[in-house]
Structure formats: structure tokens, C-alpha cells
XYZ file of C-alpha atoms in Angstrom:
640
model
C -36.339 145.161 222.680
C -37.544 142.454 224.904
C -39.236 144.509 228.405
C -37.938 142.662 231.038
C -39.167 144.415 234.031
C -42.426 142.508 234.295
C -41.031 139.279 233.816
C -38.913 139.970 237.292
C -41.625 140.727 239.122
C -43.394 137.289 238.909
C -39.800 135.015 239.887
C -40.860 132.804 242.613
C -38.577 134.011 245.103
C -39.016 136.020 248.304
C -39.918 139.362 248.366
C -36.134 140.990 249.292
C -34.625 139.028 246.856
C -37.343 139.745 244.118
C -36.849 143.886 244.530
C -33.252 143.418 243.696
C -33.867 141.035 240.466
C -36.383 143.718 239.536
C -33.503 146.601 240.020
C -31.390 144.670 237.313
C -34.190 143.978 234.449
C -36.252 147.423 235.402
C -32.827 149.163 234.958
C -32.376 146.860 232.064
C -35.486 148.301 230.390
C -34.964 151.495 230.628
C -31.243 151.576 229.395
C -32.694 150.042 225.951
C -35.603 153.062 226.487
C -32.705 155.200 225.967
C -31.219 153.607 222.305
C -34.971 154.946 221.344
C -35.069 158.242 222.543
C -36.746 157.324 225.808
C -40.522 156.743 224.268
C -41.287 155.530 227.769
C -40.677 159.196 228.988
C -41.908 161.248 226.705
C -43.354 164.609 227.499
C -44.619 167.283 225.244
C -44.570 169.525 227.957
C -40.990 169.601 228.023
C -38.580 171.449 225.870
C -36.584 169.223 223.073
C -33.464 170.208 225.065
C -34.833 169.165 228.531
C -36.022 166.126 226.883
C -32.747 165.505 225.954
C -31.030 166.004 228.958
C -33.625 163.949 231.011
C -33.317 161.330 228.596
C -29.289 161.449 228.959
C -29.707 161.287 232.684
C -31.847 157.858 232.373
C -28.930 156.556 230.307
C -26.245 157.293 232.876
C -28.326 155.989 235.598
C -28.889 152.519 234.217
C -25.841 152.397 232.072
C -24.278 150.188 235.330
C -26.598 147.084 233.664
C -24.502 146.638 230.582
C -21.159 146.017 232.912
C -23.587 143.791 234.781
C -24.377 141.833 232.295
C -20.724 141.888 230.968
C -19.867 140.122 233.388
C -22.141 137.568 233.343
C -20.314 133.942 232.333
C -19.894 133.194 228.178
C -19.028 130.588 226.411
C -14.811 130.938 226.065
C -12.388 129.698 223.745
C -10.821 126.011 223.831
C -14.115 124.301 224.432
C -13.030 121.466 222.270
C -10.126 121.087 224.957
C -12.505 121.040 227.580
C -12.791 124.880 228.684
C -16.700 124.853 230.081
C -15.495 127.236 232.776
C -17.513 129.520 232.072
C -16.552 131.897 234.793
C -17.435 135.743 233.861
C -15.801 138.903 235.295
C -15.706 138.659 239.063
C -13.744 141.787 239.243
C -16.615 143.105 237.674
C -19.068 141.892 239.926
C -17.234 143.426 242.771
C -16.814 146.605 241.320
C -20.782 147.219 240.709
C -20.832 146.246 244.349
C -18.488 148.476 246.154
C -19.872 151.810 243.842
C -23.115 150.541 245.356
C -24.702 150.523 241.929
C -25.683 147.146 242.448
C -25.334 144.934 245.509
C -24.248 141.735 244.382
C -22.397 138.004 244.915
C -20.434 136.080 243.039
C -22.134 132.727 241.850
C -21.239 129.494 240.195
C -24.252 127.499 238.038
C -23.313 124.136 237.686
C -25.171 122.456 234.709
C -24.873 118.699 233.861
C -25.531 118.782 230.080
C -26.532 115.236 229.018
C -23.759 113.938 226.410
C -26.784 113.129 224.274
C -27.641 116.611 223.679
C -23.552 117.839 222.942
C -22.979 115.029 220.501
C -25.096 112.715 218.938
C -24.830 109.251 218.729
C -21.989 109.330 221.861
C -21.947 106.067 223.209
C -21.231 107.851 226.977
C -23.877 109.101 228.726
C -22.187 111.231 231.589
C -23.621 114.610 231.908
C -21.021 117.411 230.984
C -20.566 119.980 233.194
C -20.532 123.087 232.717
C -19.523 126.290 235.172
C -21.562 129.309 234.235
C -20.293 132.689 236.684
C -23.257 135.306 237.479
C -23.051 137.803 239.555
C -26.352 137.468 241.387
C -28.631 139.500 244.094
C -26.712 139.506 247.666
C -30.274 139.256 248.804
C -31.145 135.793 247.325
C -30.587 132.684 248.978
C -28.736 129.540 247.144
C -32.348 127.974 247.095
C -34.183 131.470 245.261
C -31.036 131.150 242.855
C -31.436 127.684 242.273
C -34.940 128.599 241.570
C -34.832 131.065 239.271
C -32.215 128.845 237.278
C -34.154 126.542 236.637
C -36.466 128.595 235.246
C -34.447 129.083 232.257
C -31.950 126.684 232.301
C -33.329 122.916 231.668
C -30.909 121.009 232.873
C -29.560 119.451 236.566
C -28.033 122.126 238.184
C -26.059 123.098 241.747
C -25.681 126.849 242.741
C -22.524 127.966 244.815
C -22.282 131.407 245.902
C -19.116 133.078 247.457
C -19.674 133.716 251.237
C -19.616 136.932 252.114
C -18.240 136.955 255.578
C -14.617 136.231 254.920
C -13.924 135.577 258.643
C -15.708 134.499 261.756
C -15.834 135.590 264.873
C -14.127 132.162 266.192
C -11.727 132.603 263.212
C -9.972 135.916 264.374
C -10.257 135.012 268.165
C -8.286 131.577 267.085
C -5.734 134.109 264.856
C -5.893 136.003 268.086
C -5.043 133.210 270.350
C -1.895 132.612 268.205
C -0.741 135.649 268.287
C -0.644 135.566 272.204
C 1.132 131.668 271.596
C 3.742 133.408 269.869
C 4.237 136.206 272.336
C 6.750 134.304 274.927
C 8.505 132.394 271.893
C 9.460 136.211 270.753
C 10.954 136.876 274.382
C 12.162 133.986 274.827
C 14.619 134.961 271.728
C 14.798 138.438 272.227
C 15.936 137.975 276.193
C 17.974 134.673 276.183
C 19.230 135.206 279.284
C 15.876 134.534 280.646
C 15.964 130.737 279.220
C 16.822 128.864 282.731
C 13.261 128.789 282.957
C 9.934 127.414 280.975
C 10.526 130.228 278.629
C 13.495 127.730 277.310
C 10.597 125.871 275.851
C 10.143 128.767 273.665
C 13.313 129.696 272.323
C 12.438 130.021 268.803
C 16.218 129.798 268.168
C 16.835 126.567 270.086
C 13.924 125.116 268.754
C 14.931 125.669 264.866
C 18.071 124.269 265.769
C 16.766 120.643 266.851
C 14.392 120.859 263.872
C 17.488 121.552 261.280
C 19.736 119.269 263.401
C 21.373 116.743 260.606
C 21.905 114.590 264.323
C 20.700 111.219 263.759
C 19.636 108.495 266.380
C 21.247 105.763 264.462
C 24.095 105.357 262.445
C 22.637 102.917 260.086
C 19.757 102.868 257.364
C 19.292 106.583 257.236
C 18.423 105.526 253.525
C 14.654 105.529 254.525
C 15.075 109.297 255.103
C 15.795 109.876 251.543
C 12.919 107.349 249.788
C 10.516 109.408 252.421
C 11.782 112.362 250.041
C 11.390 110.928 247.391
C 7.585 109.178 248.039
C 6.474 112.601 249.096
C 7.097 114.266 245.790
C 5.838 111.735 243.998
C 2.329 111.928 245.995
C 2.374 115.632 245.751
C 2.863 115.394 241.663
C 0.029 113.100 241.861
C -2.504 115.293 243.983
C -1.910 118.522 241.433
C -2.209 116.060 239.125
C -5.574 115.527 240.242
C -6.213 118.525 242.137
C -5.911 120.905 239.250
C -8.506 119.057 236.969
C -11.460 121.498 238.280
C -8.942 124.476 237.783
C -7.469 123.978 234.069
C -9.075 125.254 231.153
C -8.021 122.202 228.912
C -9.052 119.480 230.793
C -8.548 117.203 227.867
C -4.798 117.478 228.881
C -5.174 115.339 231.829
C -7.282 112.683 230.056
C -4.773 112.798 227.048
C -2.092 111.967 229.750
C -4.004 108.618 230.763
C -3.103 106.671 227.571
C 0.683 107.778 228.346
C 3.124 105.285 230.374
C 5.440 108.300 231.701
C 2.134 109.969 232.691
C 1.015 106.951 234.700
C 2.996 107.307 237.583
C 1.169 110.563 238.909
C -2.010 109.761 237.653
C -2.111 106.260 239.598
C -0.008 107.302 242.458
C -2.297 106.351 245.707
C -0.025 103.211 246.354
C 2.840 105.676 246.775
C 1.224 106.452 250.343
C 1.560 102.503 251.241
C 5.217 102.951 250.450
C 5.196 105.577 253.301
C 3.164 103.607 255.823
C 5.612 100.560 255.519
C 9.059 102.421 256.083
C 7.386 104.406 258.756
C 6.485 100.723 260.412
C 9.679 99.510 259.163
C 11.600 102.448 260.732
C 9.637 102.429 263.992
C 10.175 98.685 264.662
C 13.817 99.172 264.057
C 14.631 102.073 266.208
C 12.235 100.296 269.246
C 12.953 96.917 268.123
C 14.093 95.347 272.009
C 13.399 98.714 273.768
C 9.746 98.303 274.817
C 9.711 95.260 277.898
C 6.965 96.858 279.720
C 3.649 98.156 279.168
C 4.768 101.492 280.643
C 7.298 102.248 278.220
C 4.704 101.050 275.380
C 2.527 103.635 276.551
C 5.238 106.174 276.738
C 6.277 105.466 273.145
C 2.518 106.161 271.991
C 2.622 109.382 274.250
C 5.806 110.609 272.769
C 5.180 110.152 269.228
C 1.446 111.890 269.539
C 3.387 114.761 271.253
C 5.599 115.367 268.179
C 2.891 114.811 265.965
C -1.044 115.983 267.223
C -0.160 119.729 267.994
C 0.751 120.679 264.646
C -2.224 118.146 263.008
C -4.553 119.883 265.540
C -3.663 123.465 263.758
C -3.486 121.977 259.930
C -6.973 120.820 260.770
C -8.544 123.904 262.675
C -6.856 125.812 260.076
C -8.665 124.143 257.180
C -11.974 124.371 258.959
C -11.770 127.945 260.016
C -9.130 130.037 258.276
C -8.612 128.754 254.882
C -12.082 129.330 253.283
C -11.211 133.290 254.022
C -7.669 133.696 253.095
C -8.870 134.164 249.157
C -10.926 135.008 246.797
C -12.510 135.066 243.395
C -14.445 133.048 240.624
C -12.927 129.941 241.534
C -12.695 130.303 245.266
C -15.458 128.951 246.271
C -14.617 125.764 249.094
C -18.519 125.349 250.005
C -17.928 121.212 249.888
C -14.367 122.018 252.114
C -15.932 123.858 254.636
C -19.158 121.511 255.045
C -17.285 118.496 255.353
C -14.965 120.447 257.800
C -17.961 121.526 259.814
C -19.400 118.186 260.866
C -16.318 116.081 260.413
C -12.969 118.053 262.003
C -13.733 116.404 265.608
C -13.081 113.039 263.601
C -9.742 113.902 261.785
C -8.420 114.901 265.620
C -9.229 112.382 267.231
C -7.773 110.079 264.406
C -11.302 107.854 263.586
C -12.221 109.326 260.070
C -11.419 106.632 258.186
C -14.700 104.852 259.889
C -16.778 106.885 258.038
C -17.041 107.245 254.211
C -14.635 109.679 252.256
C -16.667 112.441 252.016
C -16.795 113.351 255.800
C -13.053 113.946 256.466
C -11.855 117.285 256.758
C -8.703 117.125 254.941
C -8.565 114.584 252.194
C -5.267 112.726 253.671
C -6.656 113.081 256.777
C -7.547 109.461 256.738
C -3.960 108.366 255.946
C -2.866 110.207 258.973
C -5.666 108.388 260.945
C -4.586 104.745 259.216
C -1.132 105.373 260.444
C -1.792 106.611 263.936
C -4.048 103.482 263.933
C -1.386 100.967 262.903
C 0.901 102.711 265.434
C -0.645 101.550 267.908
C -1.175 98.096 267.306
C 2.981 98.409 265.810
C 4.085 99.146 269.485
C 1.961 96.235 270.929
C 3.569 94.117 268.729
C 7.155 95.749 269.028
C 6.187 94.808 273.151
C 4.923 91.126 272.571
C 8.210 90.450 270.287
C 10.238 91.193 272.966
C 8.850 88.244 274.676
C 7.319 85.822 271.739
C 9.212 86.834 268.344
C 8.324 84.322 266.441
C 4.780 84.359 267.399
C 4.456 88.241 266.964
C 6.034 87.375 263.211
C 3.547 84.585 262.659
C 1.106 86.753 263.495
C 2.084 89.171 260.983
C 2.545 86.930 258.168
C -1.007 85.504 259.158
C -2.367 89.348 258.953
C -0.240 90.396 255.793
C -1.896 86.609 253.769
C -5.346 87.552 255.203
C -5.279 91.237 254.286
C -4.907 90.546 250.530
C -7.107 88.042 250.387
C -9.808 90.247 251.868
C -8.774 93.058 249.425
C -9.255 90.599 246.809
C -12.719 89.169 247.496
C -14.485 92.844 248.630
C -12.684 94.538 245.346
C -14.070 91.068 243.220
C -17.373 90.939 244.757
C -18.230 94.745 243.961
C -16.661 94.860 240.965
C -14.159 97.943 242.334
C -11.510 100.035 240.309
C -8.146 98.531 240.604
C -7.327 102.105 242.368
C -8.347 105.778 242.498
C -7.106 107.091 239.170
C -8.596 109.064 235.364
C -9.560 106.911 233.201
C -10.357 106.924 229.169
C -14.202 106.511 229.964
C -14.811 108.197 233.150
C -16.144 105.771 235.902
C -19.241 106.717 237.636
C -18.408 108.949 241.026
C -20.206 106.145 243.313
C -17.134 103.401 241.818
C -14.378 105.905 242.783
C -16.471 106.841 246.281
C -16.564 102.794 246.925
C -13.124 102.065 246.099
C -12.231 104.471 249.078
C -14.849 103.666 251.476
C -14.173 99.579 250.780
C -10.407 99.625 250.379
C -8.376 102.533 250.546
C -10.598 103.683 254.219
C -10.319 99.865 255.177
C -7.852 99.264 258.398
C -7.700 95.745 257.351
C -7.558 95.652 253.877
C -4.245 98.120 253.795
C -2.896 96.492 256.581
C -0.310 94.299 254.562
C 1.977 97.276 253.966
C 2.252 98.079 257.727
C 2.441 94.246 258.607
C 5.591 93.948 255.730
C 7.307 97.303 257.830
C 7.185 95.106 261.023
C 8.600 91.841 259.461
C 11.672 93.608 257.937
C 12.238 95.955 260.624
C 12.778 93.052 263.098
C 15.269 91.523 260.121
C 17.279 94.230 260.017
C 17.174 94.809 263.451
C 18.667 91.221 264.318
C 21.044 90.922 261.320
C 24.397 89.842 261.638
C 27.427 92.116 260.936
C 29.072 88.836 258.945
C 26.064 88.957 256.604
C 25.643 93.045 256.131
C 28.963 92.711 254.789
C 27.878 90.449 252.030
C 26.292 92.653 249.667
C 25.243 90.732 246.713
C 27.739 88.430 246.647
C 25.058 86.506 249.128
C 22.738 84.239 246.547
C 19.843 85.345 248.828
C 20.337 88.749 248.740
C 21.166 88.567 244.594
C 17.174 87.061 244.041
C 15.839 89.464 246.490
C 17.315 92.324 244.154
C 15.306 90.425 241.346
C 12.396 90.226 243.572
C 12.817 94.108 244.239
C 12.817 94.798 241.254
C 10.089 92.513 239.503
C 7.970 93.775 242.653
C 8.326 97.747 241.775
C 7.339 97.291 238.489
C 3.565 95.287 238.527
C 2.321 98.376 240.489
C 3.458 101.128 237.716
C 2.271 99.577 234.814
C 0.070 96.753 236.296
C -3.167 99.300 236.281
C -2.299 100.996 232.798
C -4.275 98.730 230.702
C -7.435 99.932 232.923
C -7.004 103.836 232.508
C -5.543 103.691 229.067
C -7.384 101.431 227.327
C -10.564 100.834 229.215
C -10.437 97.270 230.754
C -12.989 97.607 233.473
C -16.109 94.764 233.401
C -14.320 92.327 231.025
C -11.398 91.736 233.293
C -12.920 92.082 237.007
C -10.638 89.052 238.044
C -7.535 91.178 237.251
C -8.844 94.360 238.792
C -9.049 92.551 241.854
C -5.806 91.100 241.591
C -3.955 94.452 241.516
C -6.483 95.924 243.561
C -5.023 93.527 246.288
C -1.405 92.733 245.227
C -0.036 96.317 243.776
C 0.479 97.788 247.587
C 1.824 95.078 249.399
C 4.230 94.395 246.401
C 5.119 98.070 246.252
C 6.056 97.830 249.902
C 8.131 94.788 249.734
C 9.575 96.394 246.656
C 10.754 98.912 248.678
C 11.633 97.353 251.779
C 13.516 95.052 249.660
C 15.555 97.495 248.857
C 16.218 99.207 252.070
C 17.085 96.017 253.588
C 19.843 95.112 250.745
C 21.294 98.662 251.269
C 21.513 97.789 254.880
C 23.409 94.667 254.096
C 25.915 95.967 251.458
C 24.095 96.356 248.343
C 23.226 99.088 246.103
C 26.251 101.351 247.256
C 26.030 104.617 245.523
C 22.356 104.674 245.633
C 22.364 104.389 249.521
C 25.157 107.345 249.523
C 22.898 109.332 247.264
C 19.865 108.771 249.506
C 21.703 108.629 252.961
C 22.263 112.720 252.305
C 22.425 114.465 255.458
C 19.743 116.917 254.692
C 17.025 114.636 253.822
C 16.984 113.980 257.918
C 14.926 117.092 259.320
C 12.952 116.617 256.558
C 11.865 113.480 257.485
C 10.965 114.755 260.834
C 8.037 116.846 259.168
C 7.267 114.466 255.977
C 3.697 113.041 257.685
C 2.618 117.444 257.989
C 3.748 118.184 255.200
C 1.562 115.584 253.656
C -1.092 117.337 255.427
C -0.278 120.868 254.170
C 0.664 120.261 250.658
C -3.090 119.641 250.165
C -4.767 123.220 251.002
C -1.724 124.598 249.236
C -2.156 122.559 246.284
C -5.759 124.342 246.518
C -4.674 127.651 247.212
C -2.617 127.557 244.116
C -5.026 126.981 241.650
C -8.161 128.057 243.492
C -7.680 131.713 243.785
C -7.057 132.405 240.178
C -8.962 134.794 238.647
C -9.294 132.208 235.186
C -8.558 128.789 234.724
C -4.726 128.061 233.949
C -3.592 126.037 230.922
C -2.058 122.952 231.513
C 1.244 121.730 230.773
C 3.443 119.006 231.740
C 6.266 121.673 232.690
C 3.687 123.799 234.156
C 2.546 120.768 236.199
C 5.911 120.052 237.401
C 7.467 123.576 238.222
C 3.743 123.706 240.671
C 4.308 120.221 242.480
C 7.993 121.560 242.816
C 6.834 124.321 244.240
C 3.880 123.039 246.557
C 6.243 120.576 247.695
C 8.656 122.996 248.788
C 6.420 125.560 250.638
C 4.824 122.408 252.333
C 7.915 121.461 253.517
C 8.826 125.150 254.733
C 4.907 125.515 256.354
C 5.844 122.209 258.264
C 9.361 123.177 259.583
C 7.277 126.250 260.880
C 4.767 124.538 262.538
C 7.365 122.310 264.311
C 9.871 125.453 265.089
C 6.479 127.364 266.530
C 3.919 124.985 267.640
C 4.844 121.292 267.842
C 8.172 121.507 269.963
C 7.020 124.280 272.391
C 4.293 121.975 273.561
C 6.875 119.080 273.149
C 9.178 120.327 275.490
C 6.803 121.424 277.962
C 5.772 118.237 278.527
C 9.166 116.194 278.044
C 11.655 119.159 279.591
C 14.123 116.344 279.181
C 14.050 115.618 275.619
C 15.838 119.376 274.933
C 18.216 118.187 277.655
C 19.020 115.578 276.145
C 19.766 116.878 272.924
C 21.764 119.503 273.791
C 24.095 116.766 276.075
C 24.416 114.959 272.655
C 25.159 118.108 270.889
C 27.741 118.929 273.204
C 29.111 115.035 272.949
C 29.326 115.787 269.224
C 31.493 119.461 269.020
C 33.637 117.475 272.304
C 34.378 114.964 269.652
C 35.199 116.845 266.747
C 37.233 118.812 268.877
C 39.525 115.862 270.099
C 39.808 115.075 266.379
């Protein structure tokens, strides 16, 4: 048997480190000593019996090293599906640590094994990765372990190591601070007679019942309500989609998916987000279109809307950065790259500016749609102002910005030879394309501005339309070729991109790459808007009943949040397995139905317990005035 103690002793690591290396292979060696009668020990002064026993007593003391090393990471079945998750026995590892027979942490070797050296004669030359567990010395440092690694593993490699402080000091004084928050929200409910004063603010009662309320501000196009629904699933079937690729054993599910057109929906689904950006500016614009005259109420529409929006982005954030990386664990639950990019970049997602920087230093990954839209807010309500003075101008100015947007899109995605979009493709494309495609395009202010600008330019149409033409339906010639238009305009951004995953058009067609790079979200948008504007004037009937349903209204209240929170849940889910899950299409579905549901419910929380507390503290009036209209209502239905 191979001795392995001496071959410890000389790893290049530090001394701490080294002792408990040496505890494993020394322990090692004389477990093996044992198979042979424990040569190594031998002492003729000793009876056969003691000899015996001592030798018995070596075994039981070292016998921890075989359930150390079977725990260790091993090749597992389905690798021709893509299993090289390689992940050991982390229960394992913890065991041996809380019997104190061996104190260890739970460690993930990432090797990038050339293709060259898997299969020969493979015309792709990305490295395969491969996730090796080990349950390594608590003692060593992710630089000794990298080390030692490479020592006997000759390949590119990244250590990870689970942390072992699950918590932070600032973490439980944070959980401790909300804990106090909720404090006079519970007496608030408990005493309602003590509601005549600020504690009203807290009612956790009154506050659930303005975020339920099925109320709405204006009887007309409450069919953007129910395509908000509807966008929001689709993005959240796209992100576990793409989420659960480092998670699933056969990852050859997901690229088998690429080359299918039902599949293509969630696996190029980024211009679904553009859909949301241009009924939120579509919305906004016609709820505030002729409201705004002075500078002071175009400040006080910014104020308002940050009120019912930054309180509960401020926790979603802070939560990410200081609470999630503790709230699991296990093989897979390791969010080193989360909590880095948390740590340097969280200041940035609050204060709404993280799409200036590249991708990889925003906290949450749709932090920088949050940050586009609060962005294009503001500019929205200065334009909303100017067009109640200079409408055509302000419309001029937004057909100007819409023509100039694409064209930029165009040139920067032509010139750098971009991706159409984010999405799998047959031959992977190098990480630096996908990287650029974001930092270029998707983080651009400019380049997505055509969606927003589109919002604006129908909102004010809608806003100004005639009652003699809303009755028209499409009986109106106009409105029957902008139903074409709709339609024709929906479908280039499904299947326009398909040709590119599936079947590997990249450098032979860069002039069409840059063409739907630029095109596909401003034509999804007017697709859309298309549509809500033709519902608004008559058309489409049962549709706009279907998606004028009363409950999709408090859900649109939290859709932007829940945006937000599907992602660490989406994380959550498959992160703190114990083994990588197998992959199915149902399997896929019944999690983005249920990640889209307990997003939902974590938003309406957030707005029962921490948005509209500080939202009526600042506007008292606001809950005045809703229970006056509430009261309005039930007088109403009463007289009925």
C-alpha cells in the first residue's frame, strides 16, 4: 500500500494547514497498517493477544479515513448527459466534523478539461468543466487548496469552499432591526383602537387591504395588468431556464432544447423584459398624461413612485448581500461570486446606477433592469411635463430617439460582431461575447431606449383618442393593418434568433445578427402596444375580458419586486440540493410555476410590511384617500 504520510508533510502550504493534511494521510497509513496485521507496530514483547487488541484499537482509531475518503467527489452516472457534478457526500463531510474526528469544509474543484483531451478530433475547443466535491482541512486557505490541487490535478482549476460563518454580526443586528420594524405593525393590529394615530401607518390589516384592493384608478385599459402577468411568467420560465443549468445533472437537456421552436421562447426570453419597460412607460404616460403642468408636481410624481418602490428594493438588495448566502446549505450552496459582487456593488443597485458598470458588478442580476427603468422614469415624467406644453415636439422628440436608438444598436452590435441576444446556443459562445452583449446593449440606456420611447408615443394616443373612434373596433381600415402589423411584429422576435441557437449562424451572417439585435425589442414592444391600443379602441374583445380580470390588478402593483425576488428564489430552489436534479420539461414548468408564485407572495409581503408603512408615513394622505374612495364605492353599491 502506497505510505502516504510522508508525502503530506512536504505540501507547500502553511504550517496549520499542513498538520491537518498530515492527520488525514498519517491516519490513512496506518488504517492500511491494520489490513497487515499492524507490521508498523510490532512488538515481541507483547503477548499475541495484546498485540491483537492494540492492533484493533489502531483500526478503530483511523477507521474515520475510509468515510473521509468516501466522501470525496467520483465520477457519477449520466456523464454522457452531461453529469460532471461531481459533488461527493457533504453530509459526510459534516458528520466527520461535528464527531470531531476530523475538522473539515466542504469544497468545490473546478477543472476545465480541454475538449482535446475528452474527445479526439472535436472540432470545439472549450474546456469542460468539471465539479469535483472534497471535503478539505478547515485550516487551509482557498489559496493552500488551490495549491495542493494543482499538485495533482493538471488542469485550470478554481477552488470554492463553503463559508463557515453562516451569519454576520451585521446580518443578525439587520434580522434584529426587523424584528423591532415589525413590533408596532403587530400593535397596531392587535389594539385597533389605537389607529387615530401614526400607528395607523402600521395596521398590518389596513395595509393588506389596499395591497389586495381590486380598486382601480381608471376604468379603461386595465388590459396591461394582465400582459404584466403574463410577461412575468414568461421571464421567470426563462431565468430557471437558465438558472438551473449549473444545478441539473443532464445538462445536455437544455442544449437539446435549443434546436426546438417550442423551447425557444424561454431560452431567448430577455426581450420579454422590453415588453415590460414599454407598458410600464405606456401606462405611466397614460395615467399622468395632462396631469403634470409644473415642475413641482413632476417632482412629486418621481417622489411618489420611489416611495412605493425603493423601500422594498432597499430590503431585496440588503437581503441578497447579507442574509441569503446563510439561509442554506450544502454541496451546491456555495454563492462565493453572489456575495462578492454584492460586497462591492449593492451601494450601486440602490442608488439605481449599476447599469454604468459592466454585468458582473450588480448585486442582483435584474438589478440593472430595475435601474434602466427608474432611469427612463425620469426622463418619462420630463417628457409627460414638456407635452403638456409642446406635444408635438415632445413626440418628435421621441420618434427622433426611438430611429436613433436602433440604429445605434445596430452599428455597436455590427461593429463587434455581438450575439443577436443573451441565449444557449448549439456551439457555446465564448463567456467574453455573452459578457459584451450585456455590457454594449442590454446595460446600454440608449440602445434599449426604443421600447420606453414606443410606451410614451402610444400612451399619449390613447390618452387623446376619441370616444367615436374607440368604438370602431376593426371595422376602422387603420386599426384592421395595425392588427396585421401586431401580429407580423410578435412573431420576428420568437423565431427571428432561432436560426442562431439552433443551427449555429454566428460569423457568416453578422449583418442579420445585428439586425435582430436592434429590431427584435422595439418590434416586440410595438407588437404589444399594438395590441393594447386596439383593445382600447374595440378590438380583440374576449381577449381584453380575459386579461382585464380583476385579480391581475394587485398583482401588478408588486410585478417590478417580484422580478427582483423570483431571482434568489429561483437560486434557493436549486442551490440547496443535496445532488443535482434531473431535468424535465414538466419538472421545469411545475418550478417556474412555483417560483413565480412564492415571488409574487414574498412581494405582497414586502408591500403589506415594509413598502406601505414607510409609504404612508410620508404621504398620511394617500390612506385617506383610499379609504374616502372605498367608502364612495360600498355608498354606491348600496344605492344600487
Amino acid at each position: 500500500m502506497p505510505k502516504f504520510c510522508n508525502a503530506s508533510k512536504q505540501l507547500p502550504v502553511g504550517a496549520e494547514c499542513r498538520a491537518q493534511f498530515e492527520h488525514i494521510f498519517c491516519s490513512a497509513d496506518r488504517l492500511t497498517d491494520t489490513f497487515s496485521g499492524c507490521q508498523s507496530i510490532v512488538n515481541k514483547s507483547l503477548s499475541e493477544q495484546e498485540q491483537c487488541s492494540k492492533c484493533a484499537y489502531q483500526k478503530a482509531d483511523n477507521s474515520w479515513v475510509m468515510r473521509w475518503f468516501d466522501s470525496l467527489g467520483k465520477p457519477a452516472a449520466g456523464i454522457t448527459e452531461g453529469n460532471y457534478y461531481w459533488l461527493g457526500d457533504y453530509e459526510l463531510c459534516t458528520v466527520l466534523r461535528d464527531e470531531k474526528s476530523f475538522d473539515g469544509q466542504y469544497c468545490r474543484i473546478e477543472m476545465e478539461v480541454p475538449d482535446a483531451g475528452v474527445e479526439s478530433g472535436c472540432p470545439q475547443t472549450d474546456p469542460l468543466s468539471i465539479i469535483l466535491g472534497v471535503c478539505f482541512p478547515a485550516a487551509c486557505s482557498v489559496k493552500d487548496l488551490a495549491k495542493v490541487s494543482a499538485l495533482y490535478l493538471p488542469y485550470n482549476l478554481k477552488v470554492e469552499c463553503e463559508s463557515q460563518g453562516r451569519w454576520s454580526a451585521i446580518t443578525i443586528l439587520l434580522l434584529v432591526l426587523f424584528a423591532v420594524w415589525l413590533v408596532p405593525q403587530a400593535v397596531s393590529t392587535i389594539q385597533p383602537h389605537l389607529n387615530d394615530s401614526v400607528l395607523h401607518c402600521f395596521s398590518i390589516s389596513e395595509n393588506a387591504k389596499r395591497t389586495f384592493s381590486t380598486r382601480r384608478d381608471s376604468p379603461h385599459l386595465h388590459v396591461v395588468h394582465g400582459l404584466e402577468f403574463l410577461l412575468f411568467f414568461t421571464i421567470v420560465c426563462g431565468m430557471v431556464y437558465n438558472f438551473m443549468l449549473p444545478y441539473i445533472e443532464n445538462v445536455a437537456f437544455s442544449f437539446e432544447g435549443v434546436s426546438s421552436l417550442s423551447m425557444h421562447i424561454v431560452n431567448n426570453y430577455s426581450y420579454q423584459i422590453d415588453g415590460l419597460l414599454a407598458l410600464s412607460a405606456f401606462y405611466t404616460t397614460y395615467m399622468l398624461f395632462g396631469t403634470v403642468p409644473t415642475v413641482r408636481s413632476a417632482l412629486e410624481s418621481v417622489a411618489q413612485r420611489l416611495a412605493r418602490f425603493w423601500p422594498a428594493y432597499i430590503f431585496c438588495v440588503i437581503f441578497m448581500y447579507t442574509v441569503f448566502p446563510g439561509v442554506s446549505s450544502g454541496p451546491m450552496w456555495i454563492h462565493t461570486d453572489t456575495v462578492n459582487r454584492c460586497e462591492g456593488g449593492w451601494w450601486k443597485n440602490l442608488l439605481f446606477i449599476n447599469n454604468w458598470f459592466n454585468v458582473t458588478d450588480t448585486c442582483v442580476d435584474l438589478g440593472y433592469v430595475i435601474s434602466l427603468e427608474a432611469q427612463y422614469f425620469l426622463i418619462l415624467i420630463l417628457f409627460i411635463y414638456l407635452s403638456s406644453k409642446f406635444v408635438m415636439i415632445t413626440q418628435i422628440v421621441a420618434y427622433l430617439i426611438f430611429g436613433s436608438s436602433i440604429v445605434f444598436s445596430f452599428v455597436r452590435a455590427y461593429r463587434q460582431d455581438l450575439p443577436p441576444a443573451p441565449m444557449l446556443t448549439l456551439e457555446p459562445e465564448p463567456l467574453e461575447k455573452i459578457y459584451a452583449v450585456y455590457d454594449q446593449l442590454m446595460l446600454s440606456l440608449f440602445a434599449r431606449s426604443s421600447s420606453y420611447c414606443l410606451g410614451f408615443i402610444f400612451g399619449i394616443g390613447c390618452a387623446t383618442a376619441s370616444e367615436d373612434l374607440r368604438k370602431m373596433g376593426l371595422r376602422y381600415r387603420w386599426h384592421a393593418i395595425l392588427a396585421v402589423a401586431c401580429i407580423a411584429s410578435g412573431i420576428f422576435p420568437f423565431v427571428g434568433a432561432f436560426p442562431y441557437s439552433a443551427w449555429n449562424w454566428s460569423s457568416n451572417f453578422r449583418f442579420m445578427n445585428a439586425l435582430y439585435a436592434a429590431f427584435h425589442r422595439p418590434m416586440w414592444s410595438f407588437s404589444l402596444l399594438s395590441f393594447v391600443y386596439l383593445c382600447h379602441h374595440g378590438a380583440f374583445k374576449w381577449i381584453n375580458a380575459l386579461l382585464e380580470w380583476r385579480a391581475f390588478t394587485p398583482l401588478s402593483k408588486v410585478t417590478w419586486i417580484a422580478l427582483v425576488v423570483a431571482e434568489p428564489i429561483i437560486l434557493y430552489f436549486f442551490s440547496s440540493l443535496n445532488k443535482p436534479a434531473y431535468a424535465t420539461h414538466w419538472s421545469t414548468l411545475y418550478t417556474a410555476i412555483s417560483a413565480a408564485l412564492l415571488s409574487y407572495m414574498i412581494a405582497i409581503f414586502l408591500d403589506i410590511f415594509v413598502t406601505r408603512p414607510i409609504r404612508y408615513l410620508i404621504y398620511p394622505e394617500q390612506m385617506h384617500r383610499y379609504a374616502q374612495a372605498h367608502t364612495q364605492e360600498q355608498q354606491r353599491a348600496a344605492a344600487v
